[in-house]
Amino acid sequence: MPKAGRTGAEKERGVAVGAMLNSLDLEGSPQTTRVVVAMSGGVDSSVTAALLKAEGYDVIGVTLQLYDHGAATHRKGACCAGQDIHDARAVAERIGIPHYVLDYEHRFKEAVIDDFADSYLAGETPVPCVQCNQLIKFRDLLTTAQELGAKVLATGHYVASRTLPAGGRALHRARDPERDQSYFLFATTREQLNVLRFPLGERSKVETRELARQFGLAVADKHDSQDICFVPTGRYTEVIERLRPGAAEPGDIVDLNGKVLGRHEGIIRFTVGQRRGLGVSAGHPLYVVRLDAQTRNVVVGPREALRTSRMRLRDVNWIGEGSIEQALCAGWHEVFVRVRSTRPPHPAWLSRGAHGIEVDLIAGEDGVSPGQACVFYDAHDGQARVLGGGIIQKAASLSEPAPAYEAASAGRL
């Protein structure tokens, strides 16, 4: 039977295989080790639970009721929240583990949905999955798991967690780059990493579905969720307008020089990099370059105006070696960053500016949007280690002067 813990590749990387440690790097036998698995009703978390149960762990499945689909969309049965809970319960029954459904709807609305709406009103493009992982799954649910007597909380995320020689754990990209979810987990703290496990980090999606079939799970061929869970229709403006009546205030569409080109029905309908649906023309393609929440202006320009060279971050989390102050002891630190979940890491300089942590992109990137995450890695490919990240607060174009250290260090990367 496949195991959830170490693979041969992990042993080759020097992970100690102590006689007293089980496959989750914990002392004691699987039978005496309680694990709570966050079960969403999908194939990934279902296989995670099945793998751990097959190894003999004392597994408890927990599914979170996070939102009311009908209320979120004003359409009854607009999505399959009820089906997801049913699927999770059916898997738990199939593999023989207790299963609980916890009502986290109020917490989720306060921590994730309200923040999502406010972020759009501020002219940002938020990543609610980051907030959900940080504040719901890896904070509230982790606390619940410990109250249930679990030593660790396991999830179906495609990300790797490895022990460090000096103790503690490091977060790494998944073996399957197409499924890697490390971008959404940058806010995980060191303390949380110590009690989190990700059994699918060294597996591919194909392997996961095959395991589901071997375990006889009905969700083996269930489609993956593609949309934001509480916006199943994809029309996020409807959710924002319901939560914040009057949010879609009209304003001007202006060019880079401030010339008014037309009107719009609310900045919440736009995102940086958007080309379609602008409702204005200028004889050449126009893109949304910037959103000004104070003036309600949507600033548009040519594609080259989207090129960003520098970002200022907020809510920075560092899980690399030492502290971020130690990493920046020379004034800057070489990293590789992702500014969108669908993009690969690119070389950058990390530094501390007058207003906080700043990132200078060596080659620049298009369509960098405030509200998105900027995640730091120690390499551009492979299973790079996640060093942390932050939320993009402000982006600057290539036309602005670069800091002195970048010029002095040209060619190092």
Coordinates of C-alpha atoms in Angstrom, one line a residue:
M1 CA 0.0 0.0 0.0
P2 CA 1.4 3.5 -0.9
K3 CA 2.7 5.5 2.1
A4 CA 2.0 9.1 3.0
G5 CA 5.5 9.8 4.4
R6 CA 9.0 9.7 3.1
T7 CA 9.9 8.5 -0.4
G8 CA 13.3 7.2 -1.6
A9 CA 14.1 10.6 -3.0
E10 CA 13.6 12.2 0.5
K11 CA 16.0 9.7 2.0
E12 CA 18.6 10.7 -0.7
R13 CA 18.2 14.3 0.4
G14 CA 19.5 13.4 3.8
V15 CA 16.3 13.3 5.8
A16 CA 17.1 11.3 8.9
V17 CA 15.0 8.1 9.2
G18 CA 15.2 7.6 12.9
A19 CA 13.9 4.3 14.4
M20 CA 11.6 6.3 16.7
L21 CA 10.0 8.4 14.0
N22 CA 7.0 7.5 11.9
S23 CA 6.4 8.5 8.3
L24 CA 5.1 11.9 9.5
D25 CA 8.4 12.6 11.3
L26 CA 6.7 12.2 14.7
E27 CA 7.7 9.9 17.6
G28 CA 5.5 6.9 18.2
S29 CA 3.7 4.4 16.0
P30 CA 1.0 5.4 13.5
Q31 CA -1.6 3.7 15.7
T32 CA -0.9 6.0 18.6
T33 CA -0.7 9.2 16.4
R34 CA -3.9 11.1 15.9
V35 CA -4.1 13.1 12.6
V36 CA -6.9 15.5 11.6
V37 CA -7.3 15.7 7.8
A38 CA -9.0 18.8 6.3
M39 CA -11.4 17.2 3.9
S40 CA -13.0 19.4 1.2
G41 CA -14.8 16.6 -0.6
G42 CA -12.3 16.7 -3.5
V43 CA -10.0 13.9 -4.6
D44 CA -6.8 15.4 -3.1
S45 CA -7.9 15.6 0.5
S46 CA -9.8 12.3 0.2
V47 CA -6.6 10.5 -0.9
T48 CA -4.7 12.2 1.9
A49 CA -7.1 10.8 4.4
A50 CA -7.0 7.4 2.8
L51 CA -3.2 7.2 2.7
L52 CA -2.9 8.0 6.3
K53 CA -5.6 5.6 7.3
A54 CA -4.0 2.8 5.3
E55 CA -0.7 3.4 7.2
G56 CA -2.6 2.8 10.5
Y57 CA -2.8 6.4 11.8
D58 CA -5.7 7.5 14.0
V59 CA -7.4 9.7 11.4
I60 CA -10.3 12.1 11.9
G61 CA -11.8 13.9 8.9
V62 CA -13.0 17.5 9.3
T63 CA -15.0 19.4 6.6
L64 CA -15.6 23.1 7.0
Q65 CA -18.9 24.8 6.1
L66 CA -17.5 28.1 5.1
Y67 CA -20.3 29.9 3.2
D68 CA -23.8 29.8 2.0
H69 CA -23.7 29.4 -1.8
G70 CA -27.3 30.6 -2.2
A71 CA -26.6 33.8 -0.2
A72 CA -23.4 34.4 -2.1
T73 CA -25.0 34.3 -5.5
H74 CA -28.7 35.0 -4.8
R75 CA -29.3 31.6 -6.5
K76 CA -30.3 28.5 -4.7
G77 CA -28.2 25.5 -5.5
A78 CA -25.8 27.7 -7.5
C79 CA -22.9 25.4 -6.6
C80 CA -22.2 22.1 -5.0
A81 CA -21.3 22.9 -1.3
G82 CA -23.8 20.3 -0.1
Q83 CA -22.4 17.8 -2.6
D84 CA -18.9 18.5 -1.4
I85 CA -19.9 17.7 2.2
H86 CA -21.7 14.6 1.1
D87 CA -18.7 13.5 -0.8
A88 CA -16.3 14.0 2.1
R89 CA -18.7 12.1 4.4
A90 CA -18.9 9.2 1.9
V91 CA -15.1 9.0 1.7
A92 CA -14.8 9.0 5.4
E93 CA -17.4 6.2 5.6
R94 CA -15.6 4.2 2.9
I95 CA -12.2 4.3 4.6
G96 CA -13.6 3.9 8.1
I97 CA -12.8 7.2 9.9
P98 CA -14.9 9.5 12.0
H99 CA -16.0 12.7 10.1
Y100 CA -17.2 16.0 11.4
V101 CA -18.7 19.1 9.7
L102 CA -17.8 22.4 11.4
D103 CA -19.6 25.6 10.9
Y104 CA -17.0 28.3 10.2
E105 CA -19.3 30.5 8.1
H106 CA -19.1 33.5 10.4
R107 CA -15.3 33.3 10.8
F108 CA -14.9 32.9 7.0
K109 CA -17.0 35.9 6.2
E110 CA -15.2 38.2 8.6
A111 CA -11.7 37.0 7.7
V112 CA -11.9 36.3 4.0
I113 CA -15.1 37.5 2.2
D114 CA -15.3 40.9 3.8
D115 CA -11.6 41.5 3.2
F116 CA -12.1 40.3 -0.4
A117 CA -14.8 43.0 -0.9
D118 CA -12.8 45.8 0.8
S119 CA -9.7 44.9 -1.2
Y120 CA -11.5 45.4 -4.5
L121 CA -13.0 48.7 -3.3
A122 CA -9.4 49.8 -2.6
G123 CA -8.5 49.1 -6.3
E124 CA -6.7 45.9 -5.5
T125 CA -7.0 42.3 -6.9
P126 CA -7.0 40.1 -3.8
V127 CA -6.1 36.4 -3.4
P128 CA -8.7 35.1 -1.0
C129 CA -7.1 31.6 -0.9
V130 CA -4.1 33.1 0.9
Q131 CA -6.3 34.6 3.6
C132 CA -8.3 31.4 3.9
N133 CA -5.2 29.3 4.4
Q134 CA -3.6 31.8 6.8
L135 CA -6.6 32.7 9.0
I136 CA -9.0 29.8 8.7
K137 CA -7.3 26.5 7.8
F138 CA -3.9 27.1 9.4
R139 CA -5.1 29.0 12.4
D140 CA -8.7 28.2 13.4
L141 CA -8.8 24.7 12.1
L142 CA -5.3 23.9 13.4
T143 CA -6.5 25.0 16.8
T144 CA -9.6 22.8 16.5
A145 CA -7.3 19.8 15.4
Q146 CA -5.2 20.3 18.5
E147 CA -8.3 20.4 20.7
L148 CA -9.3 17.0 19.2
G149 CA -6.0 15.6 20.4
A150 CA -4.3 15.6 17.0
K151 CA -0.5 15.9 16.8
V152 CA -0.7 17.2 13.2
L153 CA -3.1 18.6 10.7
A154 CA -2.8 17.1 7.2
T155 CA -4.2 18.7 4.0
G156 CA -4.3 17.8 0.3
H157 CA -2.2 20.8 -0.8
Y158 CA 0.4 20.1 -3.5
V159 CA 3.4 21.5 -1.5
A160 CA 6.3 19.8 0.2
S161 CA 7.4 20.1 3.8
R162 CA 10.8 18.9 4.9
T163 CA 12.7 18.7 8.1
L164 CA 15.6 21.0 8.7
P165 CA 19.0 19.8 10.1
A166 CA 18.7 22.3 13.0
G167 CA 15.1 21.4 13.7
G168 CA 11.8 22.8 12.4
R169 CA 10.5 22.4 8.9
A170 CA 10.9 24.1 5.5
L171 CA 8.2 24.6 2.9
H172 CA 9.1 23.7 -0.7
R173 CA 7.4 23.7 -4.1
A174 CA 5.6 20.5 -5.0
R175 CA 7.3 17.9 -7.2
D176 CA 4.6 18.5 -9.9
P177 CA 5.1 22.1 -11.0
E178 CA 1.7 22.2 -12.7
R179 CA 0.0 21.5 -9.4
D180 CA 2.3 23.4 -7.1
Q181 CA 0.3 25.5 -4.5
S182 CA 3.1 27.0 -2.6
Y183 CA 2.1 30.5 -3.9
F184 CA -1.0 30.4 -1.7
L185 CA 0.8 29.2 1.4
F186 CA 3.6 31.8 1.8
A187 CA 1.9 33.2 4.9
T188 CA 2.3 29.9 6.8
T189 CA 4.4 30.5 9.9
R190 CA 7.2 28.4 11.3
E191 CA 5.1 27.3 14.2
Q192 CA 2.3 26.2 11.9
L193 CA 4.7 24.3 9.6
N194 CA 5.8 22.2 12.5
V195 CA 2.3 20.8 12.9
L196 CA 1.2 20.7 9.3
R197 CA 1.8 17.8 6.9
F198 CA 1.3 17.6 3.1
P199 CA 1.3 14.0 2.0
L200 CA 0.8 14.8 -1.7
G201 CA 3.7 17.1 -2.1
E202 CA 5.9 14.5 -3.7
R203 CA 3.1 13.1 -6.0
S204 CA 1.5 14.1 -9.3
K205 CA -2.2 14.6 -9.9
V206 CA -2.2 11.5 -12.1
E207 CA -0.8 9.4 -9.2
T208 CA -3.3 10.9 -6.8
R209 CA -6.3 10.0 -9.0
E210 CA -4.9 6.5 -9.5
L211 CA -4.6 6.1 -5.7
A212 CA -8.2 7.2 -5.4
R213 CA -9.2 4.4 -7.7
Q214 CA -7.2 1.9 -5.8
F215 CA -8.9 3.0 -2.6
G216 CA -12.3 2.7 -4.3
L217 CA -13.2 6.4 -3.8
A218 CA -16.1 7.7 -5.7
V219 CA -14.4 11.1 -6.1
A220 CA -11.5 9.6 -8.1
D221 CA -12.6 11.4 -11.3
K222 CA -14.3 14.4 -9.6
H223 CA -13.4 17.7 -11.4
D224 CA -11.1 20.2 -9.6
S225 CA -12.6 23.5 -8.4
Q226 CA -11.5 26.3 -10.6
D227 CA -13.3 29.4 -9.3
I228 CA -13.1 31.3 -6.0
C229 CA -15.2 29.0 -3.8
F230 CA -17.6 31.7 -2.6
V231 CA -18.0 33.1 -6.2
P232 CA -19.0 29.9 -8.0
T233 CA -20.5 31.8 -11.0
G234 CA -17.2 33.8 -11.5
R235 CA -19.2 37.1 -11.3
Y236 CA -17.4 38.5 -8.2
T237 CA -18.9 42.0 -8.7
E238 CA -22.3 40.6 -7.7
V239 CA -20.9 39.4 -4.4
I240 CA -19.1 42.7 -3.7
E241 CA -22.2 44.8 -4.6
R242 CA -24.3 42.7 -2.2
L243 CA -21.8 43.0 0.6
R244 CA -21.1 46.7 0.0
P245 CA -24.1 48.4 -1.5
G246 CA -23.2 51.3 -3.7
A247 CA -19.7 50.0 -4.2
A248 CA -19.9 50.3 -7.9
E249 CA -19.6 54.0 -8.1
P250 CA -19.0 55.4 -11.6
G251 CA -15.8 57.2 -12.6
D252 CA -13.5 58.2 -15.4
I253 CA -11.3 56.1 -17.7
V254 CA -8.2 58.2 -18.3
D255 CA -4.9 57.8 -20.2
L256 CA -1.5 58.1 -18.7
N257 CA -1.6 61.9 -19.1
G258 CA -4.9 62.2 -17.3
K259 CA -7.0 62.8 -20.5
V260 CA -10.6 61.5 -20.0
L261 CA -11.3 58.8 -22.6
G262 CA -14.7 57.6 -21.2
R263 CA -16.7 56.6 -18.2
H264 CA -17.0 53.3 -16.2
E265 CA -19.5 51.8 -13.8
G266 CA -17.1 51.1 -10.9
I267 CA -13.4 50.2 -10.4
I268 CA -14.5 46.8 -8.9
R269 CA -15.1 45.7 -12.5
F270 CA -11.5 46.2 -13.5
T271 CA -8.1 44.6 -12.8
V272 CA -4.6 45.6 -13.7
G273 CA -3.6 44.1 -17.1
Q274 CA -7.2 43.9 -18.3
R275 CA -7.7 44.6 -22.0
R276 CA -11.2 43.5 -22.9
G277 CA -14.4 45.3 -21.9
L278 CA -12.9 48.7 -21.4
G279 CA -15.5 50.5 -23.5
V280 CA -13.0 53.0 -25.0
S281 CA -10.6 53.0 -28.0
A282 CA -7.5 54.9 -29.0
G283 CA -6.4 53.4 -32.3
H284 CA -4.2 50.9 -30.5
P285 CA -4.7 48.3 -27.8
L286 CA -5.3 49.7 -24.3
Y287 CA -4.7 47.9 -21.0
V288 CA -5.6 48.8 -17.4
V289 CA -2.4 50.1 -15.9
R290 CA -3.6 51.4 -12.5
L291 CA -6.8 51.8 -10.4
D292 CA -7.1 54.9 -8.3
A293 CA -9.7 54.2 -5.5
Q294 CA -9.7 57.8 -4.2
T295 CA -10.5 59.5 -7.6
R296 CA -12.3 56.4 -9.0
N297 CA -10.1 56.7 -12.1
V298 CA -9.3 53.7 -14.2
V299 CA -5.9 54.5 -15.8
V300 CA -5.2 52.9 -19.2
G301 CA -2.2 52.8 -21.5
P302 CA -0.2 50.7 -24.0
R303 CA 1.1 47.3 -23.1
E304 CA 4.6 48.6 -22.3
A305 CA 3.1 50.7 -19.5
L306 CA 2.3 47.5 -17.7
R307 CA 5.9 46.7 -17.1
T308 CA 6.8 46.8 -13.5
S309 CA 10.2 47.0 -11.9
R310 CA 9.6 47.6 -8.2
M311 CA 7.1 46.7 -5.6
R312 CA 6.4 47.6 -2.0
L313 CA 4.9 44.9 0.1
R314 CA 2.8 44.7 3.2
D315 CA 2.0 41.8 5.6
V316 CA 5.4 40.2 4.9
N317 CA 6.1 36.7 6.3
W318 CA 9.6 35.3 6.4
I319 CA 10.2 31.5 6.8
G320 CA 13.7 31.4 5.3
E321 CA 16.9 30.9 7.4
G322 CA 17.1 33.3 10.4
S323 CA 15.1 36.5 10.4
I324 CA 14.4 38.8 7.5
E325 CA 16.7 41.4 9.2
Q326 CA 19.5 38.9 9.1
A327 CA 18.8 38.1 5.4
L328 CA 19.0 41.8 4.6
C329 CA 22.1 42.5 6.7
A330 CA 24.0 43.4 3.5
G331 CA 21.2 45.8 2.4
W332 CA 19.6 43.4 0.0
H333 CA 19.0 39.7 -0.6
E334 CA 18.9 37.7 -3.8
V335 CA 15.6 35.9 -4.3
F336 CA 13.3 34.5 -7.0
V337 CA 9.7 35.8 -6.8
R338 CA 6.3 34.9 -8.2
V339 CA 3.8 37.7 -8.6
R340 CA 1.0 35.4 -9.9
S341 CA 0.3 31.8 -9.2
T342 CA 0.4 30.9 -12.8
R343 CA 3.9 32.4 -13.4
P344 CA 7.3 30.9 -12.7
P345 CA 9.7 32.5 -10.2
H346 CA 11.9 35.3 -11.6
P347 CA 15.1 36.8 -10.2
A348 CA 14.8 39.8 -7.9
W349 CA 16.4 41.8 -5.1
L350 CA 14.8 42.0 -1.7
S351 CA 15.5 45.1 0.4
R352 CA 14.1 47.3 3.1
G353 CA 12.9 50.7 1.9
A354 CA 11.7 53.8 3.8
H355 CA 8.2 52.4 3.9
G356 CA 8.8 48.7 4.3
I357 CA 10.0 45.7 2.4
E358 CA 10.6 46.3 -1.3
V359 CA 11.2 44.0 -4.3
D360 CA 13.1 45.0 -7.4
L361 CA 12.5 42.7 -10.4
I362 CA 15.7 42.2 -12.4
A363 CA 13.9 42.0 -15.8
G364 CA 10.5 43.5 -14.8
E365 CA 7.1 41.9 -15.1
D366 CA 3.8 42.8 -16.8
G367 CA 0.5 43.3 -15.0
V368 CA 1.7 43.4 -11.4
S369 CA -1.4 44.2 -9.4
P370 CA -1.7 45.5 -5.8
G371 CA -3.5 42.9 -3.7
Q372 CA -1.8 40.0 -5.3
A373 CA 0.9 38.0 -3.5
C374 CA 4.6 38.2 -4.1
V375 CA 6.2 35.0 -3.0
F376 CA 10.0 34.5 -2.4
Y377 CA 11.9 31.3 -3.4
D378 CA 15.6 30.3 -3.1
A379 CA 15.7 29.1 -6.8
H380 CA 13.8 29.6 -10.0
D381 CA 13.1 25.9 -10.7
G382 CA 12.7 22.5 -9.2
Q383 CA 11.4 22.1 -5.7
A384 CA 12.7 25.4 -4.5
R385 CA 12.3 26.4 -0.9
V386 CA 9.7 29.0 0.0
L387 CA 11.4 31.8 1.9
G388 CA 8.2 33.8 2.5
G389 CA 6.3 36.6 0.8
G390 CA 4.0 39.5 1.2
I391 CA 1.0 41.3 -0.4
I392 CA 1.8 43.8 -3.1
Q393 CA 0.9 47.2 -1.8
K394 CA 2.3 49.4 -4.6
A395 CA 3.9 48.7 -8.0
A396 CA 6.3 51.1 -9.9
S397 CA 7.1 51.1 -13.6
L398 CA 10.5 50.5 -15.3
S399 CA 10.7 54.2 -16.1
E400 CA 11.4 55.1 -12.4
P401 CA 15.1 55.1 -11.4
A402 CA 16.5 52.0 -9.9
P403 CA 18.1 52.0 -6.4
A404 CA 21.9 52.3 -6.2
Y405 CA 22.5 48.7 -5.1
E406 CA 20.9 47.3 -8.2
A407 CA 23.3 49.2 -10.5
A408 CA 26.3 48.3 -8.4
S409 CA 25.3 44.6 -8.4
A410 CA 24.4 44.3 -12.1
G411 CA 25.3 40.9 -13.5
R412 CA 25.3 39.0 -10.2
L413 CA 22.1 37.2 -11.1

